[in-house]
Short mmCIF file of N, CA and C in Angstrom, two decimals:
data_model
loop_
_atom_site.label_atom_id
_atom_site.label_comp_id
_atom_site.label_asym_id
_atom_site.label_seq_id
_atom_site.Cartn_x
_atom_site.Cartn_y
_atom_site.Cartn_z
N ASP A 156 109.60 91.54 45.48
CA ASP A 156 108.40 90.75 45.73
C ASP A 156 108.75 89.27 45.60
N GLN A 157 108.16 88.47 46.45
CA GLN A 157 108.31 87.02 46.35
C GLN A 157 106.93 86.38 46.35
N TRP A 158 106.70 85.53 45.38
CA TRP A 158 105.46 84.77 45.29
C TRP A 158 105.86 83.30 45.29
N ARG A 159 105.22 82.51 46.13
CA ARG A 159 105.50 81.08 46.19
C ARG A 159 104.18 80.32 46.10
N SER A 160 104.22 79.20 45.39
CA SER A 160 103.07 78.30 45.32
C SER A 160 103.55 76.88 45.57
N PHE A 161 102.84 76.20 46.43
CA PHE A 161 103.08 74.79 46.68
C PHE A 161 101.94 74.06 45.99
N ILE A 162 102.28 73.20 45.02
CA ILE A 162 101.29 72.62 44.12
C ILE A 162 101.33 71.10 44.18
N ASP A 163 100.16 70.49 44.24
CA ASP A 163 100.05 69.04 44.14
C ASP A 163 100.38 68.68 42.68
N THR A 164 101.45 67.93 42.47
CA THR A 164 101.90 67.66 41.11
C THR A 164 101.02 66.68 40.35
N THR A 165 100.14 65.97 41.04
CA THR A 165 99.22 65.06 40.35
C THR A 165 98.01 65.82 39.82
N SER A 166 97.42 66.64 40.66
CA SER A 166 96.20 67.37 40.27
C SER A 166 96.50 68.75 39.70
N ILE A 167 97.70 69.26 39.90
CA ILE A 167 98.11 70.63 39.53
C ILE A 167 97.29 71.67 40.29
N LEU A 168 96.78 71.31 41.45
CA LEU A 168 96.04 72.25 42.28
C LEU A 168 96.94 72.82 43.38
N PRO A 169 96.75 74.10 43.72
CA PRO A 169 97.58 74.70 44.76
C PRO A 169 97.18 74.18 46.15
N ILE A 170 98.18 74.02 46.98
CA ILE A 170 97.97 73.63 48.37
C ILE A 170 98.12 74.86 49.26
N ARG A 171 99.15 75.64 48.98
CA ARG A 171 99.43 76.87 49.74
C ARG A 171 100.12 77.86 48.81
N THR A 172 99.75 79.13 48.97
CA THR A 172 100.47 80.19 48.26
C THR A 172 100.93 81.22 49.28
N GLN A 173 102.04 81.86 48.97
CA GLN A 173 102.57 82.91 49.84
C GLN A 173 102.98 84.09 48.98
N ARG A 174 102.64 85.28 49.47
CA ARG A 174 103.08 86.52 48.82
C ARG A 174 103.76 87.38 49.86
N ASP A 175 104.93 87.86 49.51
CA ASP A 175 105.67 88.78 50.37
C ASP A 175 106.04 89.96 49.48
N ILE A 176 105.30 91.05 49.64
CA ILE A 176 105.44 92.21 48.76
C ILE A 176 105.98 93.39 49.54
N ALA A 177 107.00 94.03 48.97
CA ALA A 177 107.56 95.24 49.57
C ALA A 177 107.85 96.22 48.43
N GLU A 178 107.00 97.23 48.30
CA GLU A 178 107.15 98.25 47.26
C GLU A 178 106.99 99.62 47.89
N ASN A 179 108.05 100.38 47.89
CA ASN A 179 108.08 101.67 48.59
C ASN A 179 107.60 101.47 50.02
N ASN A 180 106.51 102.14 50.41
CA ASN A 180 105.99 102.00 51.78
C ASN A 180 104.94 100.89 51.91
N TYR A 181 104.54 100.31 50.78
CA TYR A 181 103.51 99.26 50.80
C TYR A 181 104.12 97.93 51.19
N ARG A 182 103.46 97.22 52.11
CA ARG A 182 103.90 95.89 52.55
C ARG A 182 102.70 94.95 52.58
N LYS A 183 102.92 93.74 52.14
CA LYS A 183 101.89 92.71 52.25
C LYS A 183 102.59 91.37 52.39
N LYS A 184 102.23 90.67 53.43
CA LYS A 184 102.74 89.32 53.65
C LYS A 184 101.52 88.45 53.91
N GLU A 185 101.28 87.50 52.99
CA GLU A 185 100.04 86.74 53.02
C GLU A 185 100.29 85.27 52.72
N THR A 186 99.55 84.40 53.41
CA THR A 186 99.55 82.97 53.14
C THR A 186 98.12 82.54 52.88
N VAL A 187 97.92 81.77 51.82
CA VAL A 187 96.60 81.23 51.49
C VAL A 187 96.70 79.72 51.53
N GLU A 188 95.89 79.10 52.39
CA GLU A 188 95.82 77.63 52.50
C GLU A 188 94.57 77.16 51.76
N PHE A 189 94.75 76.29 50.76
CA PHE A 189 93.64 75.76 49.97
C PHE A 189 93.16 74.44 50.56
N ASP A 190 91.85 74.31 50.72
CA ASP A 190 91.22 73.05 51.11
C ASP A 190 90.27 72.67 49.98
N HIS A 191 90.78 71.86 49.05
CA HIS A 191 89.99 71.53 47.86
C HIS A 191 88.89 70.52 48.16
N LEU A 192 88.99 69.78 49.25
CA LEU A 192 87.91 68.85 49.62
C LEU A 192 86.67 69.62 50.08
N ARG A 193 86.88 70.75 50.74
CA ARG A 193 85.75 71.57 51.23
C ARG A 193 85.50 72.81 50.35
N ASP A 194 86.30 72.97 49.30
CA ASP A 194 86.18 74.14 48.41
C ASP A 194 86.22 75.45 49.20
N GLN A 195 87.29 75.60 49.98
CA GLN A 195 87.47 76.85 50.72
C GLN A 195 88.95 77.15 50.89
N VAL A 196 89.23 78.40 51.23
CA VAL A 196 90.60 78.82 51.53
C VAL A 196 90.61 79.59 52.84
N GLU A 197 91.76 79.54 53.50
CA GLU A 197 91.99 80.40 54.65
C GLU A 197 93.11 81.35 54.25
N VAL A 198 92.84 82.64 54.37
CA VAL A 198 93.81 83.67 54.02
C VAL A 198 94.32 84.28 55.32
N ARG A 199 95.63 84.20 55.51
CA ARG A 199 96.27 84.82 56.68
C ARG A 199 97.07 86.02 56.20
N ASP A 200 96.66 87.18 56.64
CA ASP A 200 97.39 88.42 56.35
C ASP A 200 98.32 88.66 57.53
N HIS A 201 99.60 88.34 57.33
CA HIS A 201 100.58 88.47 58.41
C HIS A 201 100.91 89.93 58.71
N THR A 202 100.68 90.81 57.75
CA THR A 202 100.92 92.24 57.95
C THR A 202 99.91 92.83 58.92
N LYS A 203 98.63 92.46 58.74
CA LYS A 203 97.54 92.99 59.58
C LYS A 203 97.17 92.04 60.71
N ASN A 204 97.81 90.86 60.72
CA ASN A 204 97.53 89.83 61.73
C ASN A 204 96.04 89.43 61.73
N THR A 205 95.52 89.11 60.52
CA THR A 205 94.12 88.70 60.38
C THR A 205 94.03 87.36 59.66
N ARG A 206 92.90 86.68 59.88
CA ARG A 206 92.57 85.44 59.17
C ARG A 206 91.17 85.58 58.61
N SER A 207 91.00 85.12 57.36
CA SER A 207 89.70 85.16 56.72
C SER A 207 89.49 83.85 55.98
N ASN A 208 88.25 83.39 55.94
CA ASN A 208 87.90 82.19 55.18
C ASN A 208 87.00 82.57 54.02
N PHE A 209 87.24 81.91 52.88
CA PHE A 209 86.45 82.18 51.68
C PHE A 209 86.04 80.85 51.05
N LYS A 210 84.86 80.83 50.47
CA LYS A 210 84.40 79.70 49.67
C LYS A 210 85.02 79.88 48.28
N ILE A 211 85.50 78.78 47.70
CA ILE A 211 86.07 78.85 46.35
C ILE A 211 85.34 77.88 45.43
N VAL A 212 85.48 78.11 44.16
CA VAL A 212 84.93 77.23 43.14
C VAL A 212 85.77 75.95 43.11
N ASN A 213 85.13 74.82 42.82
CA ASN A 213 85.84 73.55 42.73
C ASN A 213 87.02 73.64 41.77
N ASN A 214 88.16 73.11 42.21
CA ASN A 214 89.40 73.08 41.42
C ASN A 214 89.96 74.47 41.12
N SER A 215 89.79 75.40 42.04
CA SER A 215 90.34 76.74 41.86
C SER A 215 91.86 76.71 41.88
N LEU A 216 92.43 77.55 41.05
CA LEU A 216 93.88 77.66 40.92
C LEU A 216 94.34 79.02 41.42
N ASP A 217 95.60 79.13 41.75
CA ASP A 217 96.20 80.44 41.98
C ASP A 217 96.92 80.81 40.69
N MET A 218 97.59 81.95 40.67
CA MET A 218 98.25 82.40 39.44
C MET A 218 99.31 81.41 38.96
N VAL A 219 100.13 80.94 39.88
CA VAL A 219 101.25 80.07 39.48
C VAL A 219 100.75 78.71 39.03
N SER A 220 99.87 78.07 39.81
CA SER A 220 99.37 76.75 39.42
C SER A 220 98.57 76.84 38.11
N GLY A 221 97.96 78.00 37.86
CA GLY A 221 97.25 78.19 36.59
C GLY A 221 98.19 78.07 35.41
N PHE A 222 99.39 78.61 35.55
CA PHE A 222 100.35 78.50 34.45
C PHE A 222 100.91 77.09 34.33
N TYR A 223 101.03 76.39 35.44
CA TYR A 223 101.44 74.99 35.36
C TYR A 223 100.36 74.16 34.67
N TYR A 224 99.10 74.47 34.96
CA TYR A 224 98.00 73.79 34.29
C TYR A 224 98.08 74.01 32.78
N LEU A 225 98.37 75.23 32.37
CA LEU A 225 98.47 75.53 30.94
C LEU A 225 99.51 74.65 30.25
N ARG A 226 100.54 74.27 30.99
CA ARG A 226 101.60 73.43 30.41
C ARG A 226 101.09 72.03 30.08
N THR A 227 99.95 71.64 30.63
CA THR A 227 99.41 70.30 30.36
C THR A 227 98.56 70.27 29.09
N LEU A 228 98.26 71.42 28.52
CA LEU A 228 97.36 71.50 27.37
C LEU A 228 98.08 71.20 26.05
N ASN A 229 97.31 70.70 25.08
CA ASN A 229 97.84 70.43 23.75
C ASN A 229 97.51 71.62 22.85
N PHE A 230 98.48 72.49 22.64
CA PHE A 230 98.26 73.71 21.84
C PHE A 230 98.17 73.41 20.35
N ASP A 231 98.61 72.22 19.92
CA ASP A 231 98.50 71.86 18.51
C ASP A 231 97.04 71.76 18.08
N ARG A 232 96.14 71.53 19.02
CA ARG A 232 94.72 71.39 18.71
C ARG A 232 93.95 72.70 18.86
N MET A 233 94.64 73.78 19.18
CA MET A 233 93.97 75.06 19.41
C MET A 233 94.10 76.00 18.22
N ARG A 234 93.11 76.85 18.11
CA ARG A 234 93.13 77.90 17.09
C ARG A 234 93.60 79.20 17.74
N VAL A 235 94.26 80.03 16.98
CA VAL A 235 94.66 81.35 17.47
C VAL A 235 93.40 82.10 17.87
N GLY A 236 93.41 82.68 19.06
CA GLY A 236 92.26 83.40 19.57
C GLY A 236 91.38 82.57 20.49
N GLU A 237 91.63 81.26 20.55
CA GLU A 237 90.84 80.40 21.43
C GLU A 237 91.11 80.77 22.88
N VAL A 238 90.05 80.72 23.71
CA VAL A 238 90.15 81.12 25.11
C VAL A 238 90.04 79.89 26.01
N ILE A 239 90.98 79.77 26.92
CA ILE A 239 91.00 78.70 27.93
C ILE A 239 90.45 79.32 29.20
N LYS A 240 89.48 78.65 29.84
CA LYS A 240 88.87 79.19 31.06
C LYS A 240 89.21 78.32 32.26
N MET A 241 89.67 78.97 33.35
CA MET A 241 90.08 78.26 34.56
C MET A 241 89.58 79.03 35.77
N PRO A 242 88.97 78.32 36.76
CA PRO A 242 88.55 79.01 37.98
C PRO A 242 89.78 79.38 38.81
N GLY A 243 89.75 80.57 39.41
CA GLY A 243 90.89 81.02 40.19
C GLY A 243 90.49 81.77 41.44
N PHE A 244 91.47 81.94 42.32
CA PHE A 244 91.30 82.72 43.54
C PHE A 244 92.53 83.59 43.70
N PHE A 245 92.32 84.91 43.87
CA PHE A 245 93.44 85.83 44.02
C PHE A 245 92.96 87.07 44.78
N ASP A 246 93.74 87.49 45.74
CA ASP A 246 93.49 88.73 46.47
C ASP A 246 92.08 88.76 47.09
N GLY A 247 91.67 87.61 47.66
CA GLY A 247 90.37 87.54 48.34
C GLY A 247 89.18 87.40 47.42
N GLU A 248 89.42 87.15 46.13
CA GLU A 248 88.31 87.10 45.17
C GLU A 248 88.36 85.81 44.35
N ASN A 249 87.17 85.26 44.07
CA ASN A 249 87.03 84.19 43.09
C ASN A 249 86.89 84.85 41.72
N PHE A 250 87.45 84.22 40.71
CA PHE A 250 87.31 84.75 39.36
C PHE A 250 87.48 83.61 38.37
N LEU A 251 87.09 83.85 37.15
CA LEU A 251 87.29 82.91 36.07
C LEU A 251 88.43 83.46 35.23
N LEU A 252 89.58 82.79 35.29
CA LEU A 252 90.74 83.24 34.52
C LEU A 252 90.57 82.80 33.08
N GLU A 253 90.61 83.75 32.19
CA GLU A 253 90.50 83.47 30.76
C GLU A 253 91.85 83.76 30.13
N VAL A 254 92.41 82.77 29.46
CA VAL A 254 93.72 82.91 28.83
C VAL A 254 93.52 82.72 27.32
N THR A 255 93.96 83.70 26.57
CA THR A 255 93.82 83.64 25.11
C THR A 255 95.10 83.08 24.50
N TYR A 256 94.93 82.06 23.66
CA TYR A 256 96.05 81.48 22.93
C TYR A 256 96.30 82.37 21.71
N LYS A 257 97.49 82.96 21.64
CA LYS A 257 97.81 83.90 20.57
C LYS A 257 98.68 83.30 19.47
N GLY A 258 98.93 81.99 19.55
CA GLY A 258 99.68 81.33 18.49
C GLY A 258 101.13 81.09 18.86
N ARG A 259 101.91 80.84 17.82
CA ARG A 259 103.34 80.54 17.99
C ARG A 259 104.16 81.76 17.60
N GLN A 260 105.31 81.89 18.26
CA GLN A 260 106.17 83.04 17.99
C GLN A 260 107.59 82.67 18.42
N VAL A 261 108.57 83.21 17.74
CA VAL A 261 109.95 83.06 18.19
C VAL A 261 110.25 84.24 19.10
N VAL A 262 110.73 83.93 20.32
CA VAL A 262 111.04 84.99 21.28
C VAL A 262 112.54 84.99 21.56
N GLU A 263 113.03 86.19 21.78
CA GLU A 263 114.44 86.39 22.09
C GLU A 263 114.62 86.33 23.60
N THR A 264 115.44 85.38 24.06
CA THR A 264 115.76 85.30 25.49
C THR A 264 117.28 85.33 25.64
N LYS A 265 117.74 85.46 26.85
CA LYS A 265 119.18 85.44 27.10
C LYS A 265 119.77 84.06 26.85
N ALA A 266 118.92 83.03 26.82
CA ALA A 266 119.37 81.66 26.53
C ALA A 266 119.36 81.37 25.03
N GLY A 267 118.87 82.32 24.22
CA GLY A 267 118.78 82.15 22.78
C GLY A 267 117.37 82.40 22.28
N ASP A 268 117.22 82.38 20.95
CA ASP A 268 115.90 82.55 20.35
C ASP A 268 115.16 81.21 20.44
N ILE A 269 113.92 81.27 20.95
CA ILE A 269 113.18 80.05 21.24
C ILE A 269 111.79 80.11 20.61
N ARG A 270 111.39 79.01 19.96
CA ARG A 270 110.01 78.91 19.46
C ARG A 270 109.10 78.73 20.67
N ALA A 271 108.01 79.50 20.71
CA ALA A 271 107.17 79.50 21.91
C ALA A 271 105.70 79.66 21.57
N PHE A 272 104.86 79.24 22.51
CA PHE A 272 103.43 79.49 22.48
C PHE A 272 103.20 80.80 23.23
N LYS A 273 102.43 81.71 22.64
CA LYS A 273 102.14 82.99 23.28
C LYS A 273 100.76 82.93 23.93
N LEU A 274 100.71 83.25 25.22
CA LEU A 274 99.47 83.21 25.99
C LEU A 274 99.26 84.54 26.69
N VAL A 275 98.02 85.04 26.65
CA VAL A 275 97.70 86.30 27.30
C VAL A 275 96.50 86.09 28.22
N PRO A 276 96.74 86.08 29.54
CA PRO A 276 95.61 85.95 30.47
C PRO A 276 94.88 87.27 30.62
N LYS A 277 93.56 87.20 30.70
CA LYS A 277 92.74 88.38 30.96
C LYS A 277 92.69 88.54 32.47
N MET A 278 93.31 89.58 32.97
CA MET A 278 93.44 89.77 34.41
C MET A 278 92.19 90.44 35.00
N PRO A 279 91.74 89.92 36.15
CA PRO A 279 90.65 90.61 36.84
C PRO A 279 91.17 91.94 37.40
N ALA A 280 90.28 92.86 37.68
CA ALA A 280 90.69 94.13 38.28
C ALA A 280 91.40 93.84 39.60
N ASN A 281 92.57 94.41 39.76
CA ASN A 281 93.35 94.19 40.99
C ASN A 281 94.28 95.37 41.20
N LYS A 282 95.02 95.32 42.30
CA LYS A 282 95.91 96.42 42.67
C LYS A 282 97.35 96.22 42.22
N VAL A 283 97.60 95.13 41.49
CA VAL A 283 98.97 94.80 41.11
C VAL A 283 99.22 95.03 39.63
N PHE A 284 98.38 94.40 38.77
CA PHE A 284 98.61 94.44 37.33
C PHE A 284 97.77 95.51 36.66
N LYS A 285 98.34 96.15 35.64
CA LYS A 285 97.72 97.30 34.98
C LYS A 285 96.94 96.85 33.74
N GLY A 286 95.63 96.74 33.89
CA GLY A 286 94.77 96.39 32.76
C GLY A 286 94.56 94.90 32.63
N GLU A 287 93.55 94.55 31.84
CA GLU A 287 93.20 93.13 31.74
C GLU A 287 94.14 92.33 30.85
N ASN A 288 94.92 92.96 29.99
CA ASN A 288 95.89 92.25 29.15
C ASN A 288 97.32 92.60 29.56
N ALA A 289 97.54 92.75 30.85
CA ALA A 289 98.82 93.22 31.38
C ALA A 289 99.93 92.18 31.32
N ILE A 290 99.57 90.90 31.19
CA ILE A 290 100.57 89.84 31.26
C ILE A 290 100.63 89.08 29.95
N THR A 291 101.85 88.77 29.51
CA THR A 291 102.07 87.87 28.39
C THR A 291 103.06 86.82 28.84
N VAL A 292 102.72 85.56 28.59
CA VAL A 292 103.57 84.44 28.97
C VAL A 292 103.91 83.65 27.72
N TYR A 293 105.16 83.25 27.61
CA TYR A 293 105.61 82.43 26.50
C TYR A 293 106.11 81.10 27.05
N LEU A 294 105.49 80.00 26.58
CA LEU A 294 105.92 78.66 26.95
C LEU A 294 106.64 78.05 25.75
N SER A 295 107.73 77.34 26.00
CA SER A 295 108.49 76.75 24.89
C SER A 295 107.61 75.83 24.06
N ASP A 296 107.76 75.92 22.75
CA ASP A 296 106.98 75.13 21.80
C ASP A 296 107.69 73.79 21.59
N ASP A 297 107.64 72.98 22.62
CA ASP A 297 108.25 71.65 22.60
C ASP A 297 107.57 70.83 23.69
N LEU A 298 108.06 69.64 23.95
CA LEU A 298 107.44 68.79 24.96
C LEU A 298 107.61 69.32 26.38
N ASN A 299 108.60 70.18 26.61
CA ASN A 299 108.84 70.73 27.95
C ASN A 299 107.80 71.76 28.35
N LYS A 300 107.42 72.61 27.41
CA LYS A 300 106.49 73.73 27.64
C LYS A 300 106.89 74.53 28.88
N ILE A 301 108.17 74.86 28.96
CA ILE A 301 108.64 75.64 30.11
C ILE A 301 108.45 77.12 29.84
N PRO A 302 108.20 77.91 30.88
CA PRO A 302 108.10 79.36 30.69
C PRO A 302 109.48 79.91 30.31
N VAL A 303 109.54 80.58 29.17
CA VAL A 303 110.82 81.12 28.72
C VAL A 303 110.86 82.65 28.78
N LEU A 304 109.68 83.26 28.82
CA LEU A 304 109.60 84.71 28.90
C LEU A 304 108.25 85.09 29.51
N PHE A 305 108.30 86.09 30.38
CA PHE A 305 107.11 86.58 31.07
C PHE A 305 107.22 88.09 31.09
N GLN A 306 106.18 88.77 30.63
CA GLN A 306 106.18 90.23 30.64
C GLN A 306 104.89 90.71 31.31
N ALA A 307 105.00 91.71 32.17
CA ALA A 307 103.82 92.23 32.87
C ALA A 307 103.92 93.73 33.03
N GLU A 308 102.80 94.38 32.82
CA GLU A 308 102.67 95.80 33.09
C GLU A 308 102.00 95.92 34.46
N MET A 309 102.68 96.60 35.37
CA MET A 309 102.17 96.76 36.73
C MET A 309 101.96 98.24 37.01
N PHE A 310 101.22 98.53 38.06
CA PHE A 310 100.98 99.92 38.40
C PHE A 310 102.27 100.63 38.82
N VAL A 311 103.24 99.87 39.31
CA VAL A 311 104.50 100.48 39.75
C VAL A 311 105.58 100.45 38.67
N GLY A 312 105.26 99.92 37.49
CA GLY A 312 106.22 99.83 36.41
C GLY A 312 105.96 98.57 35.60
N SER A 313 107.01 98.03 35.02
CA SER A 313 106.85 96.79 34.25
C SER A 313 107.89 95.77 34.69
N VAL A 314 107.57 94.52 34.42
CA VAL A 314 108.43 93.41 34.81
C VAL A 314 108.66 92.54 33.59
N LYS A 315 109.90 92.11 33.44
CA LYS A 315 110.24 91.15 32.39
C LYS A 315 111.08 90.06 33.04
N VAL A 316 110.61 88.83 32.92
CA VAL A 316 111.36 87.69 33.44
C VAL A 316 111.81 86.90 32.22
N ASP A 317 113.11 86.82 32.04
CA ASP A 317 113.72 86.26 30.84
C ASP A 317 114.57 85.06 31.24
N MET A 318 114.37 83.91 30.58
CA MET A 318 115.19 82.74 30.86
C MET A 318 116.60 82.98 30.34
N PHE A 319 117.59 82.77 31.19
CA PHE A 319 118.97 82.95 30.75
C PHE A 319 119.75 81.65 30.77
N LYS A 320 119.22 80.61 31.42
CA LYS A 320 119.93 79.34 31.52
C LYS A 320 118.91 78.24 31.75
N TYR A 321 119.22 77.06 31.28
CA TYR A 321 118.35 75.91 31.52
C TYR A 321 119.22 74.66 31.62
N GLN A 322 118.70 73.66 32.31
CA GLN A 322 119.41 72.39 32.42
C GLN A 322 118.44 71.30 32.86
N GLY A 323 118.79 70.07 32.59
CA GLY A 323 118.02 68.93 33.05
C GLY A 323 116.66 68.75 32.41
N LEU A 324 116.44 69.29 31.22
CA LEU A 324 115.14 69.14 30.56
C LEU A 324 114.99 67.72 30.03
N ARG A 325 113.77 67.21 30.05
CA ARG A 325 113.51 65.87 29.53
C ARG A 325 113.63 65.81 28.01
N SER A 326 113.21 66.89 27.37
CA SER A 326 113.23 66.95 25.90
C SER A 326 114.08 68.12 25.45
N ARG A 327 114.45 68.08 24.20
CA ARG A 327 115.26 69.14 23.62
C ARG A 327 114.45 70.44 23.57
N LEU A 328 115.06 71.56 23.97
CA LEU A 328 114.42 72.87 23.94
C LEU A 328 114.36 73.36 22.51
N SER A 329 113.28 74.05 22.14
CA SER A 329 113.06 74.49 20.76
C SER A 329 113.81 75.78 20.43
N ILE A 330 115.14 75.71 20.51
CA ILE A 330 115.98 76.87 20.19
C ILE A 330 116.12 76.98 18.67
N VAL A 331 115.99 78.21 18.18
CA VAL A 331 116.15 78.51 16.76
C VAL A 331 117.62 78.78 16.51
N LYS A 332 118.19 78.11 15.55
CA LYS A 332 119.63 78.27 15.26
C LYS A 332 119.86 79.26 14.17
#
Protein backbone atom coordinates (compact mmCIF):
# COMPACT_ATOMS: atom_id res chain seq x y z
CA ASP A 1 0.00 0.00 0.00
CA GLN A 2 1.15 3.53 -0.70
CA TRP A 3 -0.34 6.61 0.93
CA ARG A 4 0.85 10.07 -0.09
CA SER A 5 -0.11 13.49 1.23
CA PHE A 6 0.89 16.83 -0.21
CA ILE A 7 0.65 19.35 2.63
CA ASP A 8 0.86 23.14 2.79
CA THR A 9 3.73 23.57 5.26
CA THR A 10 2.44 26.92 6.53
CA SER A 11 -1.12 25.88 7.39
CA ILE A 12 -0.43 22.11 7.77
CA LEU A 13 -3.53 21.51 5.63
CA PRO A 14 -3.61 18.82 2.93
CA ILE A 15 -3.68 19.88 -0.70
CA ARG A 16 -3.87 16.41 -2.26
CA THR A 17 -3.82 12.86 -0.95
CA GLN A 18 -3.30 9.65 -2.89
CA ARG A 19 -3.93 6.05 -1.90
CA ASP A 20 -2.78 3.09 -3.93
CA ILE A 21 -3.89 -0.10 -2.20
CA ALA A 22 -3.29 -3.65 -3.39
CA GLU A 23 -4.25 -6.41 -0.94
CA ASN A 24 -4.97 -9.86 -2.34
CA ASN A 25 -7.71 -9.22 -4.95
CA TYR A 26 -8.71 -5.83 -3.51
CA ARG A 27 -7.50 -2.74 -5.41
CA LYS A 28 -8.07 0.94 -4.75
CA LYS A 29 -6.38 3.85 -6.43
CA GLU A 30 -7.72 7.20 -5.27
CA THR A 31 -6.79 10.89 -5.40
CA VAL A 32 -8.43 13.49 -3.17
CA GLU A 33 -8.03 17.18 -4.08
CA PHE A 34 -8.73 19.56 -1.17
CA ASP A 35 -10.17 23.04 -1.81
CA HIS A 36 -9.98 24.72 1.58
CA LEU A 37 -11.26 28.07 0.27
CA ARG A 38 -14.57 26.42 -0.71
CA ASP A 39 -14.50 23.72 2.01
CA GLN A 40 -14.86 20.86 -0.44
CA VAL A 41 -12.95 17.93 -1.89
CA GLU A 42 -12.99 16.13 -5.20
CA VAL A 43 -12.42 12.39 -4.90
CA ARG A 44 -11.24 10.57 -8.01
CA ASP A 45 -11.48 6.80 -7.84
CA HIS A 46 -9.09 5.70 -10.58
CA THR A 47 -10.07 2.05 -10.09
CA LYS A 48 -13.76 2.69 -10.86
CA ASN A 49 -13.09 5.75 -13.05
CA THR A 50 -15.44 7.97 -10.99
CA ARG A 51 -15.36 11.49 -9.56
CA SER A 52 -17.29 12.67 -6.52
CA ASN A 53 -17.46 16.00 -4.70
CA PHE A 54 -17.97 16.34 -0.96
CA LYS A 55 -18.44 19.28 1.39
CA ILE A 56 -15.87 19.27 4.20
CA VAL A 57 -15.57 21.02 7.53
CA ASN A 58 -13.30 24.07 7.60
CA ASN A 59 -9.61 23.13 8.03
CA SER A 60 -10.22 19.41 7.50
CA LEU A 61 -7.15 17.21 7.63
CA ASP A 62 -6.33 13.83 6.15
CA MET A 63 -4.63 11.12 8.21
CA VAL A 64 -1.08 12.18 7.39
CA SER A 65 -1.53 15.95 7.78
CA GLY A 66 -3.33 15.23 11.07
CA PHE A 67 -0.17 13.69 12.44
CA TYR A 68 1.91 16.61 11.19
CA TYR A 69 -0.51 18.92 12.99
CA LEU A 70 0.04 16.94 16.19
CA ARG A 71 3.75 17.71 15.91
CA THR A 72 2.94 21.42 16.37
CA LEU A 73 1.34 20.89 19.79
CA ASN A 74 2.99 21.50 23.17
CA PHE A 75 2.59 18.20 25.03
CA ASP A 76 4.25 19.64 28.15
CA ARG A 77 0.97 21.46 28.82
CA MET A 78 -1.22 18.37 28.43
CA ARG A 79 -2.50 15.91 30.97
CA VAL A 80 -2.48 12.17 30.36
CA GLY A 81 -5.88 11.26 28.94
CA GLU A 82 -6.47 14.68 27.37
CA VAL A 83 -8.20 14.47 23.97
CA ILE A 84 -7.18 16.56 20.96
CA LYS A 85 -10.00 17.06 18.43
CA MET A 86 -9.35 17.68 14.71
CA PRO A 87 -11.78 17.74 11.76
CA GLY A 88 -10.93 15.14 9.14
CA PHE A 89 -11.95 13.60 5.84
CA PHE A 90 -11.28 9.95 4.98
CA ASP A 91 -12.86 7.38 2.68
CA GLY A 92 -15.65 9.74 1.55
CA GLU A 93 -16.63 10.72 5.10
CA ASN A 94 -16.23 13.77 7.32
CA PHE A 95 -15.33 12.95 10.90
CA LEU A 96 -13.92 14.48 14.05
CA LEU A 97 -10.59 12.81 14.76
CA GLU A 98 -10.03 12.48 18.48
CA VAL A 99 -6.49 11.71 19.59
CA THR A 100 -5.82 10.78 23.20
CA TYR A 101 -2.52 11.85 24.74
CA LYS A 102 -1.29 8.82 26.70
CA GLY A 103 1.82 10.41 28.20
CA ARG A 104 5.52 9.77 27.81
CA GLN A 105 7.15 6.42 27.23
CA VAL A 106 10.51 5.02 26.17
CA VAL A 107 10.07 3.00 22.98
CA GLU A 108 12.43 0.50 21.45
CA THR A 109 13.25 1.22 17.80
CA LYS A 110 15.91 -0.07 15.44
CA ALA A 111 17.61 3.34 15.83
CA GLY A 112 17.75 2.89 19.63
CA ASP A 113 15.56 3.44 22.67
CA ILE A 114 13.83 6.81 22.36
CA ARG A 115 11.80 8.92 24.78
CA ALA A 116 8.46 9.56 23.08
CA PHE A 117 4.97 10.97 23.40
CA LYS A 118 2.33 8.23 23.03
CA LEU A 119 -0.77 9.16 21.02
CA VAL A 120 -3.81 7.01 20.26
CA PRO A 121 -6.28 8.28 17.65
CA LYS A 122 -9.88 7.11 17.93
CA MET A 123 -10.55 5.75 14.45
CA PRO A 124 -13.92 6.13 12.76
CA ALA A 125 -15.51 2.93 11.47
CA ASN A 126 -13.75 2.06 8.22
CA LYS A 127 -12.66 -0.86 6.06
CA VAL A 128 -8.94 -0.57 6.82
CA PHE A 129 -8.28 -0.31 10.56
CA LYS A 130 -9.60 -2.78 13.15
CA GLY A 131 -11.41 -0.98 15.96
CA GLU A 132 -11.39 2.57 17.21
CA ASN A 133 -8.05 2.25 19.08
CA ALA A 134 -6.28 0.41 16.26
CA ILE A 135 -3.43 2.89 15.86
CA THR A 136 -0.69 4.01 18.24
CA VAL A 137 1.79 6.68 17.21
CA TYR A 138 4.94 7.67 19.07
CA LEU A 139 6.51 11.08 18.45
CA SER A 140 9.99 11.79 19.79
CA ASP A 141 9.93 13.68 23.09
CA ASP A 142 12.18 16.49 21.90
CA LEU A 143 11.97 19.58 19.70
CA ASN A 144 11.84 17.43 16.54
CA LYS A 145 8.68 15.49 17.48
CA ILE A 146 9.35 13.07 14.65
CA PRO A 147 7.36 9.84 14.33
CA VAL A 148 9.61 7.09 15.67
CA LEU A 149 7.14 4.22 15.90
CA PHE A 150 3.71 3.52 14.42
CA GLN A 151 1.62 0.44 15.17
CA ALA A 152 -1.74 -0.42 13.62
CA GLU A 153 -4.16 -3.31 13.79
CA MET A 154 -5.79 -3.80 10.40
CA PHE A 155 -8.41 -6.22 9.15
CA VAL A 156 -5.74 -7.94 7.04
CA GLY A 157 -3.20 -8.16 9.87
CA SER A 158 -1.02 -5.69 11.72
CA VAL A 159 1.52 -3.10 10.70
CA LYS A 160 4.54 -1.80 12.56
CA VAL A 161 6.59 1.07 11.17
CA ASP A 162 9.84 1.38 13.10
CA MET A 163 12.45 4.11 12.63
CA PHE A 164 15.81 2.53 11.86
CA LYS A 165 17.83 5.57 10.77
CA TYR A 166 17.68 9.33 11.02
CA GLN A 167 19.73 12.27 9.79
CA GLY A 168 19.61 16.02 9.39
CA LEU A 169 17.51 16.74 12.48
CA ARG A 170 17.48 20.32 13.76
CA SER A 171 17.65 19.22 17.39
CA ARG A 172 19.19 16.30 19.20
CA LEU A 173 16.98 13.17 19.21
CA SER A 174 15.89 11.98 22.67
CA ILE A 175 17.77 8.67 22.63
CA VAL A 176 18.09 6.90 25.97
CA LYS A 177 21.66 5.76 26.61
